[in-house]
Short mmCIF file of C-alpha atoms and ligand atoms in Angstrom, two decimals:
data_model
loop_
_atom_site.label_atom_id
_atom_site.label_comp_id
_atom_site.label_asym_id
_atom_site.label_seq_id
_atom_site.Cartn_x
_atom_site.Cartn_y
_atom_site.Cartn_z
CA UNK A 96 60.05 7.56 -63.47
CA UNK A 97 59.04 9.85 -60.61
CA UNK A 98 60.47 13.59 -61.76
CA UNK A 99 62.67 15.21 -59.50
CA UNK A 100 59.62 16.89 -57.64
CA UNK A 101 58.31 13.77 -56.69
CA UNK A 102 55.42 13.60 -59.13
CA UNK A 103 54.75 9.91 -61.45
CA UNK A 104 54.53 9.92 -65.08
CA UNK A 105 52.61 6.62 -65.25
CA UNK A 106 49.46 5.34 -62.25
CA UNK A 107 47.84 2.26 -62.08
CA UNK A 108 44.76 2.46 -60.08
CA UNK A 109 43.61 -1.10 -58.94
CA UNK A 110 40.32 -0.14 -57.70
CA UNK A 111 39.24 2.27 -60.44
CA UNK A 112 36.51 4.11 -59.16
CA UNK A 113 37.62 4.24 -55.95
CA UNK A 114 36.54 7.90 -54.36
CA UNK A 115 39.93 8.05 -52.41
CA UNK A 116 42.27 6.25 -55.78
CA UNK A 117 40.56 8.79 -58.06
CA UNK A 118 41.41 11.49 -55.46
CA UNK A 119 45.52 10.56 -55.52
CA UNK A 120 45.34 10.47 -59.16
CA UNK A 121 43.80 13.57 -60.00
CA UNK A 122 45.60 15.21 -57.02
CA UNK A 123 48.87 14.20 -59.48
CA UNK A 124 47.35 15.05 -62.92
CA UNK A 125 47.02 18.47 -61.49
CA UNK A 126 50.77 18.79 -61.64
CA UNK A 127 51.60 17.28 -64.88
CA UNK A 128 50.47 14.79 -68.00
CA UNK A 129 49.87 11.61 -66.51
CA UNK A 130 49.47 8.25 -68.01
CA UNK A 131 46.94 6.15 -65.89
CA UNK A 132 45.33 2.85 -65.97
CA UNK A 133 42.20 2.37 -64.50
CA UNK A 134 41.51 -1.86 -63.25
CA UNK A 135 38.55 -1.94 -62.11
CA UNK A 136 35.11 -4.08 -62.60
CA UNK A 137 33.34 -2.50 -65.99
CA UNK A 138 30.46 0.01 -64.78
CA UNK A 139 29.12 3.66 -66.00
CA UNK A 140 31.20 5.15 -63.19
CA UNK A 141 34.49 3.59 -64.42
CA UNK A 142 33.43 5.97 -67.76
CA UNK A 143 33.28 8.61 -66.01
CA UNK A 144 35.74 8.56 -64.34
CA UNK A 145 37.81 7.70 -67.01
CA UNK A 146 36.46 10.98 -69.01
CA UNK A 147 37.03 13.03 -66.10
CA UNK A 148 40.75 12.71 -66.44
CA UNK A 149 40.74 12.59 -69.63
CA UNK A 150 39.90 16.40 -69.15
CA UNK A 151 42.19 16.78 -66.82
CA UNK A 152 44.41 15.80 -69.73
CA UNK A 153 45.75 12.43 -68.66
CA UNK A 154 46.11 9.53 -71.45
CA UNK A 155 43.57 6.86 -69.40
CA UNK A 156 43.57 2.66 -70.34
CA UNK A 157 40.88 0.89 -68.45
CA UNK A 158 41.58 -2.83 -67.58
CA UNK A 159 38.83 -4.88 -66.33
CA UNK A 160 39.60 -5.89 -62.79
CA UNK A 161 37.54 -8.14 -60.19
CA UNK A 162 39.76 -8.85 -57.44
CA UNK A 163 37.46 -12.52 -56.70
CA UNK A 164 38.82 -13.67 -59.90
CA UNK A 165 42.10 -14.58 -58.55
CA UNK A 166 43.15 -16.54 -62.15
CA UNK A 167 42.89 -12.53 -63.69
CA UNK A 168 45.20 -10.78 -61.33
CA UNK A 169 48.42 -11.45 -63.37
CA UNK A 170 46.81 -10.60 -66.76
CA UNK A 171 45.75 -7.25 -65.01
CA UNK A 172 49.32 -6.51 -64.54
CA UNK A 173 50.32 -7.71 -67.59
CA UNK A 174 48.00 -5.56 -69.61
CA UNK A 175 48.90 -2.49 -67.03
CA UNK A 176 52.68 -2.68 -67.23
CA UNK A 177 51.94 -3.18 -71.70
CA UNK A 178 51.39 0.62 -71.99
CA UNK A 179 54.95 0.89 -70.27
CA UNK A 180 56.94 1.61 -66.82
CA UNK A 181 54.33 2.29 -64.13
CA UNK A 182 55.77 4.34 -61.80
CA UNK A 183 52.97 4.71 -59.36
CA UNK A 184 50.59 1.82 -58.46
CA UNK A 185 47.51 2.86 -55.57
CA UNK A 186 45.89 -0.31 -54.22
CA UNK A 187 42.14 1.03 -53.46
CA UNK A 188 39.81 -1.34 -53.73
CA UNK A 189 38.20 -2.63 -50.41
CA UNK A 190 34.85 -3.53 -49.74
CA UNK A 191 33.38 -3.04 -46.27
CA UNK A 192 30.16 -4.41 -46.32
CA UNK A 193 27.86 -5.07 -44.16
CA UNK A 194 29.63 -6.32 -40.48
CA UNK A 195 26.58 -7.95 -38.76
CA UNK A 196 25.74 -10.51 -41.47
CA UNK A 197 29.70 -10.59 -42.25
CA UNK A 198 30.71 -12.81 -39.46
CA UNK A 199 27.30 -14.91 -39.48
CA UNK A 200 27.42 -15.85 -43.38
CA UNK A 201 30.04 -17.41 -44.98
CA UNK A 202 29.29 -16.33 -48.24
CA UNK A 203 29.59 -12.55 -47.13
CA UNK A 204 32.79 -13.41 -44.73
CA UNK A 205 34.46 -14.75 -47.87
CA UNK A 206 34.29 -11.99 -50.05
CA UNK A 207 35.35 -9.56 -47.30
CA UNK A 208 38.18 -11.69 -46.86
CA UNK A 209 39.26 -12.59 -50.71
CA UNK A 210 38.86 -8.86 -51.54
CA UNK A 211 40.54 -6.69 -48.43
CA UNK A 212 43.50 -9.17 -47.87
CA UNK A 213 43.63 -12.06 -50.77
CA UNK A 214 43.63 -10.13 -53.46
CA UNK A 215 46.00 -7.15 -52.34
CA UNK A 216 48.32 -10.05 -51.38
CA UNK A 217 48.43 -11.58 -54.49
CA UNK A 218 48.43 -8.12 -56.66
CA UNK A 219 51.56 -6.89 -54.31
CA UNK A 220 53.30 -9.47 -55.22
CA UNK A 221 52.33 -9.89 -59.09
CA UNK A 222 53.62 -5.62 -58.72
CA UNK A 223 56.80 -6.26 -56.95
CA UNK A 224 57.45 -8.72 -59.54
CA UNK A 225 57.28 -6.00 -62.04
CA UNK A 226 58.71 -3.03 -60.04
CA UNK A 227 62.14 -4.90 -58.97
CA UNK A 228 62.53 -5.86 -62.87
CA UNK A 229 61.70 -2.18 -64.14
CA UNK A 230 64.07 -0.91 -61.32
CA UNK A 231 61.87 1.83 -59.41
CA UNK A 232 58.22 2.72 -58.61
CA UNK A 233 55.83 3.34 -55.53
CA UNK A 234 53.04 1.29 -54.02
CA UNK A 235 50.45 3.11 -52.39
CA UNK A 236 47.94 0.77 -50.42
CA UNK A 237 44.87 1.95 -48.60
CA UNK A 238 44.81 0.43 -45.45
CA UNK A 239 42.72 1.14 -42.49
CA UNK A 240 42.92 2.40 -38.82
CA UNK A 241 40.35 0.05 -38.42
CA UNK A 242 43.30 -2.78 -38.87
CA UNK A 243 45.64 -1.02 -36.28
CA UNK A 244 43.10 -2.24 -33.31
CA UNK A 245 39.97 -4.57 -34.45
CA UNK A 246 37.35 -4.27 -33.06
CA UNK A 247 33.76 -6.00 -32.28
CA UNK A 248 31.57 -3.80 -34.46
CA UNK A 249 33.79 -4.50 -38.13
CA UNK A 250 35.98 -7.55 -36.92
CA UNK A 251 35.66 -8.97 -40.43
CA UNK A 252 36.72 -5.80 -42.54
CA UNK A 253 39.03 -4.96 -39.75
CA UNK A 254 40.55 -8.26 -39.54
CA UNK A 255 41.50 -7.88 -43.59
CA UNK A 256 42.90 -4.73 -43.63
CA UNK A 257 45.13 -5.71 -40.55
CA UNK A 258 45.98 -8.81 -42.84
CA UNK A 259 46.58 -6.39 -46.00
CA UNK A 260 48.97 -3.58 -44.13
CA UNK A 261 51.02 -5.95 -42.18
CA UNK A 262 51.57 -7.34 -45.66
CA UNK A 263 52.19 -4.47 -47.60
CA UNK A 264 54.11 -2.88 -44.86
CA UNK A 265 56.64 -6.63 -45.01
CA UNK A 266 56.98 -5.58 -48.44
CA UNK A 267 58.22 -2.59 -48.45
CA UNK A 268 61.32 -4.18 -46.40
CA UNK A 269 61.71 -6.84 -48.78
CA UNK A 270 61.68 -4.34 -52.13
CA UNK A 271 63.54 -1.44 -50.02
CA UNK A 272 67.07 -2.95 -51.57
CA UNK A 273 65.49 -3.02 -55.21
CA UNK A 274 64.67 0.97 -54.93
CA UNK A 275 61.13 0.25 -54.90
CA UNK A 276 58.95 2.15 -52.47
CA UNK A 277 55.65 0.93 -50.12
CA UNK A 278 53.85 3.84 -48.47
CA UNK A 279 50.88 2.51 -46.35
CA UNK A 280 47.91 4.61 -45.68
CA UNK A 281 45.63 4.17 -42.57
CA UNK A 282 42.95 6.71 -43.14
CA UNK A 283 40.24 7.10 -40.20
CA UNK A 284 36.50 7.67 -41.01
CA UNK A 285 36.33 9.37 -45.60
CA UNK A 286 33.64 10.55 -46.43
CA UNK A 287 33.39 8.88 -49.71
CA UNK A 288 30.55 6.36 -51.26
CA UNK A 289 31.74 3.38 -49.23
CA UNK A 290 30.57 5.12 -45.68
CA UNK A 291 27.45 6.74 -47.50
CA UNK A 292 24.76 6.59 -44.78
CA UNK A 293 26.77 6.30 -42.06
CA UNK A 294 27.43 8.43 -39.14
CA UNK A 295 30.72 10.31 -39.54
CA UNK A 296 33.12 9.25 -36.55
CA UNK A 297 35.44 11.94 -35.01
CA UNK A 298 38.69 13.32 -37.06
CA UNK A 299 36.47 12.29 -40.44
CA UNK A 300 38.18 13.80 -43.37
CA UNK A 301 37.31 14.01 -47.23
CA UNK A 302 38.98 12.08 -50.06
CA UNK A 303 41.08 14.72 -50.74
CA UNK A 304 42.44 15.32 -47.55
CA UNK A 305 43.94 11.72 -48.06
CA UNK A 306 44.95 12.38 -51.58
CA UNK A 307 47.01 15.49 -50.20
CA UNK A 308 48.56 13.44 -47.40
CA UNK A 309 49.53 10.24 -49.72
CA UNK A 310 50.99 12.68 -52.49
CA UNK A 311 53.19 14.54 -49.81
CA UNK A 312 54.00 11.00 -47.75
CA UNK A 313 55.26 9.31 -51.40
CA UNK A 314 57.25 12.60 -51.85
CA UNK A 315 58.40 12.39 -48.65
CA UNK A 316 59.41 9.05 -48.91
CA UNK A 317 57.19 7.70 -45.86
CA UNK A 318 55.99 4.34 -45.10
CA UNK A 319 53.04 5.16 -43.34
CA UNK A 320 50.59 7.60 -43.33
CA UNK A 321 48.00 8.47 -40.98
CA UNK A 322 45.41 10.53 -41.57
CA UNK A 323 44.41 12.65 -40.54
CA UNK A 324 47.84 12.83 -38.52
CA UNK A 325 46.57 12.82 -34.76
CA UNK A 326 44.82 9.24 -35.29
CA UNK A 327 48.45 8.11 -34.80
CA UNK A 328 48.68 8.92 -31.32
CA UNK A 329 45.26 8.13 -30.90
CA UNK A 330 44.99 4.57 -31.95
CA UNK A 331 48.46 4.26 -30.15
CA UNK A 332 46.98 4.94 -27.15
CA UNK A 333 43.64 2.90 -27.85
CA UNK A 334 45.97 -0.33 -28.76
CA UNK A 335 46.93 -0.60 -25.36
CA UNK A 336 43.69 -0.05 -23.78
CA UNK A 337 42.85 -3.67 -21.86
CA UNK A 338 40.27 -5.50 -23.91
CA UNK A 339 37.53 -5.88 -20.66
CA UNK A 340 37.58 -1.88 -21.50
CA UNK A 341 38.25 -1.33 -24.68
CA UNK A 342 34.90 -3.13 -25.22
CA UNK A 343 32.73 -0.57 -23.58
CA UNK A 344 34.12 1.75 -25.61
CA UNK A 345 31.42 3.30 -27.67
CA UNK A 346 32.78 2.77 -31.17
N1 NAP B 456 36.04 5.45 -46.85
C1 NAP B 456 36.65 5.20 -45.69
O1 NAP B 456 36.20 5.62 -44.60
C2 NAP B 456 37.94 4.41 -45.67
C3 NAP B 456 38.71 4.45 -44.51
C4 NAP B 456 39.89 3.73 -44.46
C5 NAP B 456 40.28 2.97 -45.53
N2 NAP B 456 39.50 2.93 -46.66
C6 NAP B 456 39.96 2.08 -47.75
O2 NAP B 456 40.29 2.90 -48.85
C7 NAP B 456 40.07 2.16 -50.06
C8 NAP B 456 39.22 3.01 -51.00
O3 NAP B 456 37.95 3.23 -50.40
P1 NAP B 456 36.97 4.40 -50.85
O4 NAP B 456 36.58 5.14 -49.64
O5 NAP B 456 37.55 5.12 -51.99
O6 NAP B 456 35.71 3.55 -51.27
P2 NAP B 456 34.96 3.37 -52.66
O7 NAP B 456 34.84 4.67 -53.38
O8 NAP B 456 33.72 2.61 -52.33
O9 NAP B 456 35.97 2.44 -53.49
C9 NAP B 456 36.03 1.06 -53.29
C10 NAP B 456 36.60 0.47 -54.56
O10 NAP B 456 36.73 -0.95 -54.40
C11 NAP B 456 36.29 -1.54 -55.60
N3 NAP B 456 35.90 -2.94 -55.43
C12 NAP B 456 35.09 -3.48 -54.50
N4 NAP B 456 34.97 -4.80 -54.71
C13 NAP B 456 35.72 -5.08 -55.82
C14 NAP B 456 36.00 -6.25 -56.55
N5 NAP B 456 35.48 -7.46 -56.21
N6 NAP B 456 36.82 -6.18 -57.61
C15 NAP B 456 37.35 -5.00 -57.99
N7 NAP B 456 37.13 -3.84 -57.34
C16 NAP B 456 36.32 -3.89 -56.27
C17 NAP B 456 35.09 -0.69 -56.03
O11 NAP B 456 34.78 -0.94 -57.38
P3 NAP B 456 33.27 -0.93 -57.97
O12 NAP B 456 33.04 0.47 -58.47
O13 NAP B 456 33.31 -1.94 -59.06
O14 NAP B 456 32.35 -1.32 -56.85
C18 NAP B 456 35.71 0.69 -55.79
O15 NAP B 456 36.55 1.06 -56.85
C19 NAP B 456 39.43 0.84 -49.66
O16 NAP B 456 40.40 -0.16 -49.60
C20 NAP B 456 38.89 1.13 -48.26
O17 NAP B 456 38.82 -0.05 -47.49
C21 NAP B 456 38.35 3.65 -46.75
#
């Protein structure tokens, strides 16, 4: 259960060595013993993350996770929810390859489309399964600004996390009566290993800004979450901006 100050017991991170999902998690393990399970493909870096919070004094199970092996998504949850309740599940995988030869090969298209909105579609509904039978728990997904307005130069990632928050965002109306939460996140521009190499775009922030702003939305009970907070009244303004202009935009 989520204590009285707001803070899980139990996390499942789907997207394991995520830079912004191990962020949240260790933003929580700060404030007290934390059960987590890390799904995520098997790799040196799931290890070490896994030891880092193990320092941090968390109990850690890792559950081998590839979101383009559709078949696997229910025994994920299965062997997540084995340990117990999960109180706390983060969404956080994404991939956001490369946008040029996304929408000009197939095979590339596909997996931006089967990992950013097929697979969180078919793990948010494997969790809600689970959460309405145990009664409570939160669902964190990672969306995107870059789903709010999509736009020419990452249509394809874009056009996935659009897919994934209008999703996740349905479902927190449909599990509202069964006292289970959905918080969506639309960070801008993280620094983090997915944007490595990239020019930072204005109102960047770090992986722990968004950790800070997810653990006080969940507390909060929000459903969305910009961050940083002024993107919200920027991308509000840019979704109405009339496409003939919006395309000389320099972004
Ligand atoms: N960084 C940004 O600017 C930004 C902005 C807005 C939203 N987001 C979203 O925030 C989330 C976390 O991103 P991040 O910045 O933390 O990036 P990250 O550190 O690169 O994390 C991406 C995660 O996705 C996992 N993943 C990719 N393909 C997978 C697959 N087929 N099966 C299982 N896992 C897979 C990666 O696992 P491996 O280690 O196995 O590759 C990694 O754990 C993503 O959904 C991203 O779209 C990021």
């Amino acid at each position: 259960m989520i204590d009285a100050v707001g803070n899980p017991q139990s996390v499942l991170l789907l997207g394991g060595t995520s830079d912004i999902g191990l962020a949240i998690v260790q933003r929580y393990a700060r404030q007290r013993p934390l059960r987590v399970v890390l799904a995520a493909r098997p790799s040196a870096r799931l290890e070490a993350a896994a030891e880092r919070l193990m320092t941090l004094g968390c109990t850690v199970h890792s559950v081998p996770f590839d979101a383009r092996d559709p078949n696997g998504h229910q025994t994920v949850v299965d062997k997540a929810f084995a340990h117990g309740d999960i109180d706390l599940a983060v969404v956080a995988f994404g991939v956001l390859g490369d946008q040029e030869r996304a929408w000009q090969d197939v095979q590339v298209a596909r997996e931006l489309a089967e990992v950013n909105y097929v697979a969180p579609v078919s793990l948010g509904v494997l969790l809600a399964e689970r959460m309405r039978a145990q009664g409570h728990g939160s669902i964190v997904a990672l969306s995107s600004v870059a789903g709010e307005r999509v736009r020419r130069s990452n249509f394809v990632y874009g056009s996935g996390k659009a897919g994934m928050d209008g999703f996740f965002l349905g479902l927190g109306e449909a599990l509202r009566p069964h006292g289970v939460r959905v918080c969506v996140v639309r960070p801008g521009f993280v620094r983090t290993k997915m944007t490595d190499g990239l020019d930072a775009a204005p109102l960047s922030v770090t992986a722990e800004d968004v950790a800070t702003a997810v653990v006080e939305g969940v507390r909060a009970g929000k459903e969305l979450v910009w961050v940083p907070g002024p993107l919200r009244w920027v991308m509000s303004a840019l979704r109405h901006v009339p496409r003939a202009l919006f395309r000389r935009l320099p972004m």
